[in-house]
Short mmCIF file of C-alpha atoms in Angstrom, two decimals:
data_model
loop_
_atom_site.label_atom_id
_atom_site.label_comp_id
_atom_site.label_asym_id
_atom_site.label_seq_id
_atom_site.Cartn_x
_atom_site.Cartn_y
_atom_site.Cartn_z
CA MET A 1 65.67 17.74 10.82
CA LYS A 2 63.95 15.21 12.59
CA LEU A 3 64.82 17.34 16.19
CA ALA A 4 63.36 20.89 14.78
CA HIS A 5 59.80 18.69 14.33
CA LEU A 6 59.99 16.85 17.32
CA SER A 7 61.45 20.73 18.81
CA THR A 8 58.65 22.74 17.22
CA LEU A 9 55.70 19.63 18.31
CA SER A 10 56.93 20.39 22.24
CA ILE A 11 56.51 24.04 22.20
CA ALA A 12 53.03 24.09 20.40
CA VAL A 13 51.39 21.25 22.09
CA ILE A 14 53.39 23.45 25.48
CA MET A 15 51.54 26.39 24.09
CA ALA A 16 48.25 24.27 24.37
CA SER A 17 48.70 22.95 27.89
CA SER A 18 48.91 26.66 28.72
CA ALA A 19 46.27 28.54 26.77
CA GLN A 20 44.01 25.39 29.16
CA GLY A 21 45.67 26.17 32.09
CA ASN A 22 45.35 29.12 31.62
CA ALA A 23 41.34 29.22 31.27
CA PHE A 24 41.31 27.71 34.84
CA VAL A 25 42.27 31.32 35.96
CA GLU A 26 40.59 33.95 33.42
CA ASP A 27 37.66 31.65 33.08
CA ALA A 28 37.45 32.29 36.78
CA SER A 29 34.50 34.65 38.80
CA LEU A 30 34.62 35.61 42.64
CA ASP A 31 30.91 37.04 43.64
CA ILE A 32 30.68 39.55 46.64
CA HIS A 33 26.88 39.22 47.27
CA LEU A 34 25.84 41.83 51.14
CA ARG A 35 22.85 40.96 52.16
CA ASN A 36 21.08 43.82 54.96
CA TYR A 37 18.15 41.57 57.10
CA PHE A 38 15.63 42.58 59.43
CA LYS A 39 12.49 39.87 60.05
CA GLY A 40 9.48 40.17 63.19
CA ASN A 41 7.38 37.83 63.75
CA SER A 42 3.92 37.90 65.50
CA TYR A 43 1.55 35.48 66.23
CA LYS A 44 -1.46 35.77 67.60
CA ASN A 45 -4.57 33.97 68.97
CA ASP A 46 -7.49 36.23 67.72
CA GLN A 47 -6.69 40.18 69.79
CA GLN A 48 -5.13 38.73 72.42
CA MET A 49 -1.10 38.69 71.63
CA GLU A 50 0.76 35.23 72.42
CA ASP A 51 4.36 35.87 71.51
CA SER A 52 6.36 38.67 68.85
CA HIS A 53 10.28 38.24 67.94
CA SER A 54 12.67 39.84 65.24
CA GLN A 55 16.02 38.82 64.14
CA TRP A 56 18.33 41.35 62.61
CA ALA A 57 21.67 40.73 61.07
CA GLN A 58 24.18 41.35 58.27
CA ALA A 59 25.48 38.81 56.11
CA VAL A 60 28.89 38.53 54.24
CA ARG A 61 29.32 35.54 51.12
CA LEU A 62 32.04 35.30 48.98
CA ASN A 63 31.38 33.09 45.67
CA PHE A 64 34.60 31.93 43.52
CA SER A 65 34.86 29.86 40.56
CA SER A 66 36.75 28.93 39.02
CA GLY A 67 37.24 27.95 34.99
CA TYR A 68 38.24 24.53 33.65
CA LEU A 69 41.43 23.28 33.58
CA VAL A 70 42.07 21.74 29.97
CA ASN A 71 38.54 22.05 30.10
CA LEU A 72 37.86 19.29 32.61
CA VAL A 73 38.02 20.29 35.82
CA GLY A 74 36.89 22.99 38.15
CA VAL A 75 36.13 24.31 41.41
CA ASP A 76 33.50 26.55 43.09
CA LEU A 77 33.80 27.70 46.77
CA GLY A 78 32.20 29.58 49.14
CA ALA A 79 31.90 30.90 52.50
CA GLN A 80 29.51 32.60 53.84
CA HIS A 81 28.78 34.25 57.73
CA SER A 82 25.82 36.19 59.58
CA LEU A 83 26.93 38.80 61.93
CA LYS A 84 24.09 39.30 64.69
CA ILE A 85 22.98 43.09 65.51
CA ARG A 86 19.79 42.26 66.52
CA GLY A 87 18.23 38.89 68.53
CA ASP A 88 15.42 38.75 71.05
CA LYS A 89 15.69 35.93 72.89
CA ASN A 90 14.13 32.78 72.54
CA SER A 91 13.74 33.91 68.56
CA ASP A 92 14.09 31.36 65.74
CA ASN A 93 13.05 33.02 62.76
CA GLY A 94 16.01 32.27 60.39
CA LEU A 95 18.58 35.06 60.57
CA LEU A 96 20.47 33.85 63.59
CA HIS A 97 22.03 30.71 65.08
CA PRO A 98 19.34 29.77 68.44
CA ASP A 99 21.96 28.11 70.98
CA SER A 100 21.12 25.95 74.01
CA ASN A 101 20.39 28.81 76.02
CA GLY A 102 18.67 30.18 72.65
CA ASN A 103 20.61 33.18 72.65
CA ALA A 104 20.50 34.33 69.00
CA ASP A 105 23.87 34.12 67.45
CA GLY A 106 25.86 35.26 64.36
CA TYR A 107 27.38 31.62 62.16
CA GLY A 108 28.86 30.97 59.37
CA LYS A 109 29.51 27.94 56.52
CA THR A 110 32.21 27.39 54.51
CA SER A 111 30.51 25.19 50.30
CA TYR A 112 33.07 23.77 47.64
CA ALA A 113 32.22 21.36 44.95
CA LEU A 114 35.19 19.99 42.72
CA LYS A 115 33.02 19.94 39.10
CA ILE A 116 33.41 18.19 35.40
CA ASN A 117 33.03 19.77 32.25
CA LEU A 118 30.52 17.03 30.84
CA PHE A 119 31.54 17.99 26.69
CA ASP A 120 30.48 21.11 26.83
CA MET A 121 27.13 19.86 27.35
CA GLY A 122 26.58 20.17 31.38
CA VAL A 123 28.76 19.48 34.49
CA ALA A 124 28.97 17.53 37.00
CA LYS A 125 30.05 18.15 40.17
CA TYR A 126 30.34 16.86 43.80
CA GLY A 127 30.97 18.61 47.29
CA ARG A 128 28.88 20.93 49.80
CA LEU A 129 27.00 22.89 47.45
CA PHE A 130 23.24 24.63 46.97
CA ILE A 131 20.68 22.48 44.65
CA ASP A 132 17.98 23.85 43.15
CA THR A 133 15.44 20.96 42.33
CA PRO A 134 11.77 20.83 41.97
CA LEU A 135 11.41 18.11 44.66
CA LEU A 136 14.77 19.15 45.84
CA SER A 137 15.48 22.14 46.89
CA ASP A 138 17.91 24.61 48.83
CA SER A 139 16.31 27.89 50.48
CA ASP A 140 17.54 31.22 49.24
CA SER A 141 15.00 33.18 51.47
CA ARG A 142 17.17 33.97 54.88
CA ALA A 143 20.72 35.83 55.78
CA LEU A 144 22.53 32.51 54.76
CA THR A 145 21.64 29.76 52.61
CA SER A 146 20.74 26.06 53.77
CA LEU A 147 23.90 23.48 51.24
CA THR A 148 23.28 20.11 50.26
CA GLU A 149 26.24 17.30 50.18
CA GLY A 150 26.45 15.54 47.52
CA PHE A 151 26.17 14.84 43.24
CA TYR A 152 24.27 17.31 41.08
CA ALA A 153 24.58 16.30 36.85
CA GLU A 154 23.03 18.28 34.91
CA GLY A 155 23.20 17.91 30.74
CA GLN A 156 21.57 19.59 28.42
CA TYR A 157 21.02 18.93 24.33
CA ASP A 158 19.02 20.63 21.82
CA ALA A 159 16.08 20.53 23.79
CA LEU A 160 15.86 17.91 26.47
CA GLY A 161 17.27 18.89 29.25
CA LEU A 162 17.79 16.41 32.15
CA TYR A 163 19.53 16.43 35.68
CA GLY A 164 20.33 14.08 38.71
CA VAL A 165 20.83 15.29 42.02
CA ILE A 166 22.00 11.95 45.06
CA ALA A 167 21.99 14.13 48.50
CA ILE A 168 23.48 12.30 51.49
CA GLU A 169 23.98 15.34 53.81
CA ARG A 170 21.48 18.80 54.26
CA ASN A 171 22.87 22.23 56.41
CA PHE A 172 19.87 23.84 57.75
CA VAL A 173 19.47 27.96 57.25
CA THR A 174 20.55 28.30 60.85
CA THR A 175 23.04 26.08 61.01
CA SER A 176 27.02 25.15 60.26
CA GLY A 177 27.21 21.51 60.39
CA PHE A 178 26.01 19.01 58.39
CA GLN A 179 23.22 16.07 58.68
CA LYS A 180 23.02 12.53 57.43
CA PHE A 181 19.37 11.83 55.22
CA GLY A 182 18.41 9.81 56.33
CA ASN A 183 15.01 8.16 58.95
CA MET A 184 14.83 5.59 62.22
CA ASN A 185 14.50 1.78 61.53
CA ALA A 186 11.72 -0.87 62.70
CA ASN A 187 14.26 -0.64 65.77
CA ASN A 188 13.72 2.48 66.84
CA GLU A 189 17.32 3.44 65.05
CA PHE A 190 18.80 6.18 62.75
CA LYS A 191 19.71 5.49 59.39
CA ASN A 192 21.76 7.11 55.82
CA GLU A 193 19.77 7.22 53.37
CA SER A 194 20.75 9.14 51.01
CA VAL A 195 17.74 11.36 48.45
CA ASN A 196 18.33 10.10 44.79
CA ILE A 197 15.47 12.46 41.98
CA ILE A 198 16.24 12.43 37.86
CA GLY A 199 14.42 14.74 35.97
CA GLY A 200 13.59 16.66 32.71
CA THR A 201 13.19 19.46 30.80
CA TYR A 202 11.57 19.82 27.49
CA ASP A 203 11.40 22.21 25.83
CA PHE A 204 8.58 21.48 21.86
CA GLY A 205 8.78 24.63 20.81
CA HIS A 206 5.71 27.78 20.03
CA GLY A 207 6.03 28.30 24.05
CA LEU A 208 5.10 24.66 25.42
CA THR A 209 7.56 23.53 27.74
CA THR A 210 7.18 19.97 30.19
CA HIS A 211 8.88 18.80 33.33
CA LEU A 212 9.22 15.53 34.92
CA ALA A 213 11.12 14.51 38.13
CA TYR A 214 10.75 11.19 40.27
CA GLY A 215 12.84 10.99 43.89
CA LYS A 216 13.16 8.19 46.61
CA GLN A 217 14.42 7.31 49.81
CA LYS A 218 15.09 3.82 49.85
CA ASN A 219 12.78 3.02 53.11
CA THR A 220 10.84 6.23 53.85
CA GLU A 221 9.50 7.82 50.22
CA LYS A 222 9.21 8.35 46.64
CA ARG A 223 7.49 11.33 44.50
CA TYR A 224 6.51 11.75 41.29
CA LEU A 225 6.20 15.75 39.81
CA ALA A 226 4.63 17.28 36.56
CA ASP A 227 4.92 20.52 35.42
CA VAL A 228 3.71 21.72 31.74
CA LYS A 229 3.59 25.13 31.22
CA TYR A 230 2.50 27.11 27.55
CA SER A 231 3.16 30.76 26.89
CA THR A 232 2.46 32.68 24.27
CA ASN A 233 0.69 36.44 23.03
CA LEU A 234 -2.43 37.54 21.47
CA GLN A 235 -1.68 41.45 19.95
CA ALA A 236 -0.40 42.69 23.08
CA VAL A 237 -1.29 40.48 25.89
CA GLY A 238 1.61 37.81 27.36
CA LEU A 239 -0.15 34.87 28.27
CA ASP A 240 1.30 31.94 31.09
CA PHE A 241 -0.21 28.85 31.67
CA GLY A 242 1.16 26.22 34.00
CA VAL A 243 -0.45 22.55 35.31
CA GLN A 244 0.59 20.79 37.83
CA TYR A 245 0.57 17.24 39.83
CA ALA A 246 2.52 15.37 42.53
CA LYS A 247 2.04 12.40 44.16
CA ASN A 248 4.03 10.79 47.62
CA THR A 249 4.30 7.57 48.27
CA VAL A 250 5.36 6.44 52.12
CA ILE A 251 6.86 3.48 51.65
CA GLY A 252 9.71 0.56 54.13
CA ASP A 253 10.18 1.43 57.33
CA GLN A 254 8.38 4.23 57.61
CA ARG A 255 4.77 2.43 55.93
CA THR A 256 5.33 -0.08 58.64
CA GLU A 257 5.36 2.23 61.39
CA ASN A 258 2.58 4.40 59.74
CA GLN A 259 0.75 1.36 59.82
CA SER A 260 1.75 0.42 63.02
CA SER A 261 0.41 3.78 64.94
CA GLY A 262 -3.21 2.78 62.42
CA THR A 263 -2.93 5.33 60.00
CA THR A 264 -4.00 3.41 56.67
CA ASP A 265 -3.44 6.03 53.94
CA SER A 266 0.43 5.32 52.06
CA SER A 267 -0.25 7.87 48.98
CA GLN A 268 -1.45 10.89 48.53
CA HIS A 269 -1.45 13.99 45.70
CA THR A 270 -2.07 17.44 44.18
CA TRP A 271 -2.58 19.12 41.32
CA GLY A 272 -3.24 23.32 40.87
CA ALA A 273 -3.20 25.32 37.82
CA MET A 274 -2.42 28.64 36.90
CA GLY A 275 -2.52 31.80 34.68
CA THR A 276 -0.90 35.39 34.57
CA ALA A 277 -1.46 37.56 31.92
CA HIS A 278 1.08 40.57 31.49
CA ILE A 279 -0.31 44.08 30.02
CA GLY A 280 2.78 46.34 29.23
CA ALA A 281 3.39 47.11 33.23
CA VAL A 282 1.54 45.24 34.62
CA SER A 283 0.84 41.48 35.73
CA ILE A 284 -2.24 40.11 36.67
CA GLY A 285 -2.34 35.99 37.69
CA VAL A 286 -5.14 33.21 39.58
CA ALA A 287 -3.71 29.81 40.37
CA TYR A 288 -5.61 26.76 41.52
CA THR A 289 -4.32 23.95 43.78
CA ALA A 290 -5.84 21.01 45.86
CA VAL A 291 -4.51 18.38 47.64
CA GLN A 292 -5.88 15.24 49.45
CA LYS A 293 -7.38 14.44 52.11
CA THR A 294 -5.66 11.81 53.80
CA GLN A 295 -4.96 11.27 56.71
CA LEU A 296 -0.74 11.86 55.93
CA ASN A 297 -3.07 15.52 56.56
CA ASP A 298 -0.31 17.68 54.74
CA PHE A 299 1.45 17.04 51.77
CA ASP A 300 4.53 16.56 52.63
CA PHE A 301 7.55 18.52 50.94
CA GLU A 302 10.89 17.34 52.61
CA TRP A 303 12.88 15.09 53.30
CA SER A 304 13.66 13.32 56.16
CA VAL A 305 17.09 13.57 57.72
CA ARG A 306 18.62 13.98 61.49
CA ASN A 307 17.21 16.07 63.68
CA PRO A 308 20.42 18.56 64.43
CA GLY A 309 21.20 17.72 68.68
CA GLU A 310 18.26 15.33 68.99
CA GLU A 311 17.24 11.93 68.53
CA GLY A 312 15.31 10.74 65.31
CA SER A 313 14.54 12.03 62.75
CA VAL A 314 12.75 16.03 61.02
CA GLY A 315 12.29 17.46 57.25
CA ASP A 316 15.11 19.42 55.47
CA GLU A 317 13.49 22.90 55.04
CA GLY A 318 13.16 22.30 51.86
CA ASN A 319 10.51 24.26 48.65
CA TYR A 320 7.10 23.65 48.01
CA PHE A 321 6.51 24.06 44.10
CA GLY A 322 2.87 24.32 44.55
CA TYR A 323 1.82 27.70 42.49
CA ASN A 324 0.14 29.02 45.58
CA ALA A 325 3.38 29.15 48.32
CA VAL A 326 2.93 32.15 49.23
CA GLN A 327 5.51 34.18 51.75
CA TYR A 328 4.46 32.89 54.77
CA SER A 329 1.93 29.67 53.93
CA ASP A 330 2.09 27.12 51.00
CA PHE A 331 -1.12 26.43 51.28
CA ASN A 332 -0.21 22.40 50.98
CA LYS A 333 -2.40 21.38 54.22
CA GLY A 334 -3.99 18.10 53.81
CA GLY A 335 -7.85 18.40 52.39
CA GLN A 336 -7.08 21.70 51.31
CA LYS A 337 -8.18 23.55 47.93
CA ALA A 338 -7.24 27.28 47.38
CA TRP A 339 -7.34 29.94 45.04
CA GLY A 340 -4.78 33.32 44.45
CA LEU A 341 -4.67 36.24 43.21
CA ASN A 342 -1.23 37.78 42.29
CA ALA A 343 -1.28 41.18 41.00
CA SER A 344 3.23 43.24 40.35
CA TYR A 345 3.17 46.69 38.72
CA ASN A 346 6.61 47.60 37.43
CA LEU A 347 6.90 52.10 38.59
CA ASN A 348 9.90 52.68 35.88
CA ASP A 349 8.28 55.02 34.45
CA MET A 350 7.19 57.02 37.19
CA ILE A 351 10.84 56.66 39.37
CA GLU A 352 13.08 53.83 37.56
CA GLY A 353 13.98 50.61 39.29
CA LEU A 354 11.00 50.32 41.51
CA SER A 355 7.79 48.33 40.96
CA VAL A 356 5.48 46.93 44.28
CA TYR A 357 3.66 43.46 43.69
CA GLY A 358 0.20 41.73 46.46
CA ALA A 359 -1.22 38.43 46.66
CA TYR A 360 -4.44 37.05 48.01
CA VAL A 361 -4.64 33.80 48.81
CA THR A 362 -7.53 31.48 50.96
CA GLY A 363 -8.34 28.35 51.89
CA LYS A 364 -10.52 25.52 53.31
CA VAL A 365 -8.69 23.07 55.57
CA ARG A 366 -10.88 19.31 54.94
CA ARG A 367 -8.88 16.51 57.27
CA GLN A 368 -9.37 13.04 58.79
CA ASP A 369 -8.14 12.07 62.11
CA ASP A 370 -5.96 9.12 62.09
CA ASN A 371 -9.21 6.98 61.76
CA GLY A 372 -9.96 8.07 58.73
CA ASP A 373 -13.12 10.57 60.60
CA ASN A 374 -13.73 13.71 58.90
CA LEU A 375 -13.31 16.37 60.67
CA SER A 376 -14.39 20.02 60.94
CA ALA A 377 -13.76 22.37 58.05
CA TRP A 378 -11.89 25.58 58.52
CA THR A 379 -10.33 27.79 55.82
CA GLU A 380 -6.31 29.61 55.89
CA LYS A 381 -6.27 33.33 53.87
CA GLU A 382 -2.91 35.54 53.40
CA TYR A 383 -2.47 38.30 52.42
CA ASN A 384 1.71 39.17 50.35
CA LEU A 385 2.33 43.20 49.87
CA GLY A 386 5.97 43.63 48.53
CA LEU A 387 8.21 47.12 47.34
CA SER A 388 11.23 45.90 45.35
CA TYR A 389 13.18 49.73 44.61
CA TYR A 390 17.37 48.49 42.42
CA LEU A 391 18.83 52.05 42.08
CA PRO A 392 20.34 52.91 39.59
CA MET A 393 23.00 55.01 39.77
CA ILE A 394 24.74 51.91 41.61
CA GLU A 395 24.61 48.76 39.38
CA GLY A 396 23.67 45.36 41.84
CA LEU A 397 22.45 47.35 45.18
CA SER A 398 18.43 46.70 46.01
CA ALA A 399 15.75 47.13 48.73
CA HIS A 400 12.76 45.18 49.56
CA LEU A 401 10.00 45.29 52.07
CA MET A 402 8.21 42.23 51.96
CA TYR A 403 4.42 42.53 55.11
CA ALA A 404 1.98 38.91 54.67
CA TYR A 405 -0.59 38.59 57.15
CA ASN A 406 -1.96 34.63 57.61
CA THR A 407 -6.11 33.51 59.65
CA GLU A 408 -6.75 30.18 60.33
CA LYS A 409 -9.71 30.85 61.41
CA ASP A 410 -10.90 28.94 64.21
CA GLN A 411 -7.69 27.52 64.98
CA GLY A 412 -6.73 29.89 68.05
CA GLU A 413 -7.49 29.12 71.83
CA ASN A 414 -7.58 32.01 73.83
CA ASP A 415 -6.60 31.63 78.43
CA SER A 416 -10.83 30.70 78.58
CA GLY A 417 -10.17 27.85 76.99
CA ASP A 418 -12.33 29.03 73.51
CA THR A 419 -11.51 28.94 70.16
CA THR A 420 -10.24 31.96 68.39
CA ASP A 421 -9.12 33.07 65.08
CA LEU A 422 -4.83 31.86 64.97
CA ILE A 423 -2.75 35.32 63.43
CA ASN A 424 0.38 35.34 62.40
CA LYS A 425 2.82 38.42 61.25
CA ASP A 426 5.59 38.28 58.75
CA THR A 427 7.72 41.20 58.33
CA ARG A 428 11.14 41.57 56.01
CA VAL A 429 13.83 44.05 55.78
CA ILE A 430 15.82 43.12 53.15
CA VAL A 431 19.14 45.27 51.31
CA LYS A 432 20.69 43.21 48.80
CA TYR A 433 24.55 44.28 47.12
CA ASP A 434 25.90 42.29 45.06
CA ILE A 435 28.98 42.94 43.79
CA ALA A 436 31.25 40.95 40.63
CA VAL A 437 35.55 41.50 41.70
CA PHE A 438 36.47 39.48 39.04
#
């Protein structure tokens, strides 16, 4: 009788283990993302053409995500490659890898992560992965993404969401390798320093949410961000409002270096407010942002990382969280106060899958020099136009046209030495196709 009970128990354990093991495969997914991308840029000093270049690439991305073995452990694997179709010499606009001779070449990269299920309330990952948080974010605006090596965890309990990041290395958009986060110390030596971030969201209900985040790189900088959103409906009109505040403080070796070069300011803040109205297929929005005028000039949103192939350190090419960040400019210059208008129209009733949008941002810049003296004010403006079409007959296939025209008043100079407007144009044509294999 005892043997019969033991046999029955053994069979039950084996069946349960087999079911949990099957979840590793049965809950897995494999996605293919194809992205054909053309990007052209031109740079002018008023009417005098100074530079123009373009790149055209075909990107292929594969992403595999497993289920959880015994509801605990899983893996994420990825591979992506950008194939060169066309690339001007000495062009570097983010689609292809520039080699030492200035030629644009195809390139690729891989990602991986070991993931742990946090009691079905969240997940913890370690590896080379795509991270998207306000204070540290990878870019997906080009043919391939940037990546971050490190630890990431997130969880949700009722209305409270929490996340944490320990970033160790950074992969840039147009490179295959990874570079350590860190900065130059007092002895002019590069010192590895991870970027540590903790953040959280809370949903108060009735359309009110908040997002708080704090980040620090030990001898470089610490940052704070607070963002409050409110959504409501007024009869047939949907309304979204937002207010955000952020502050950077230079610390450690970086602060010492700044002071030795005459920069006495060590902190800078920025804030913004936005509102958007949704009326049927039309959305109209307005935003205001202001950056404090200090000797630090532009509001820094990038973390310090080793400069690939050269001495010293550079910014990590992260994304800016400001409400007036548009296609070409982030409007985050020191002392800049900017107003932005944007509108979108879903033309689904006329042409299924078609939508258009536009934006206009203007901001006056009032900077200081290294001595703290005010410099002459100047104005930056940018227009954005875009069109997106999601083909209804082919699921996952879409085409996008994006155009930006940015002007910096009196910031250029012609051959005669006269002050002229600095003009930048950015044109992008993107075709995407997402395929869910399983």
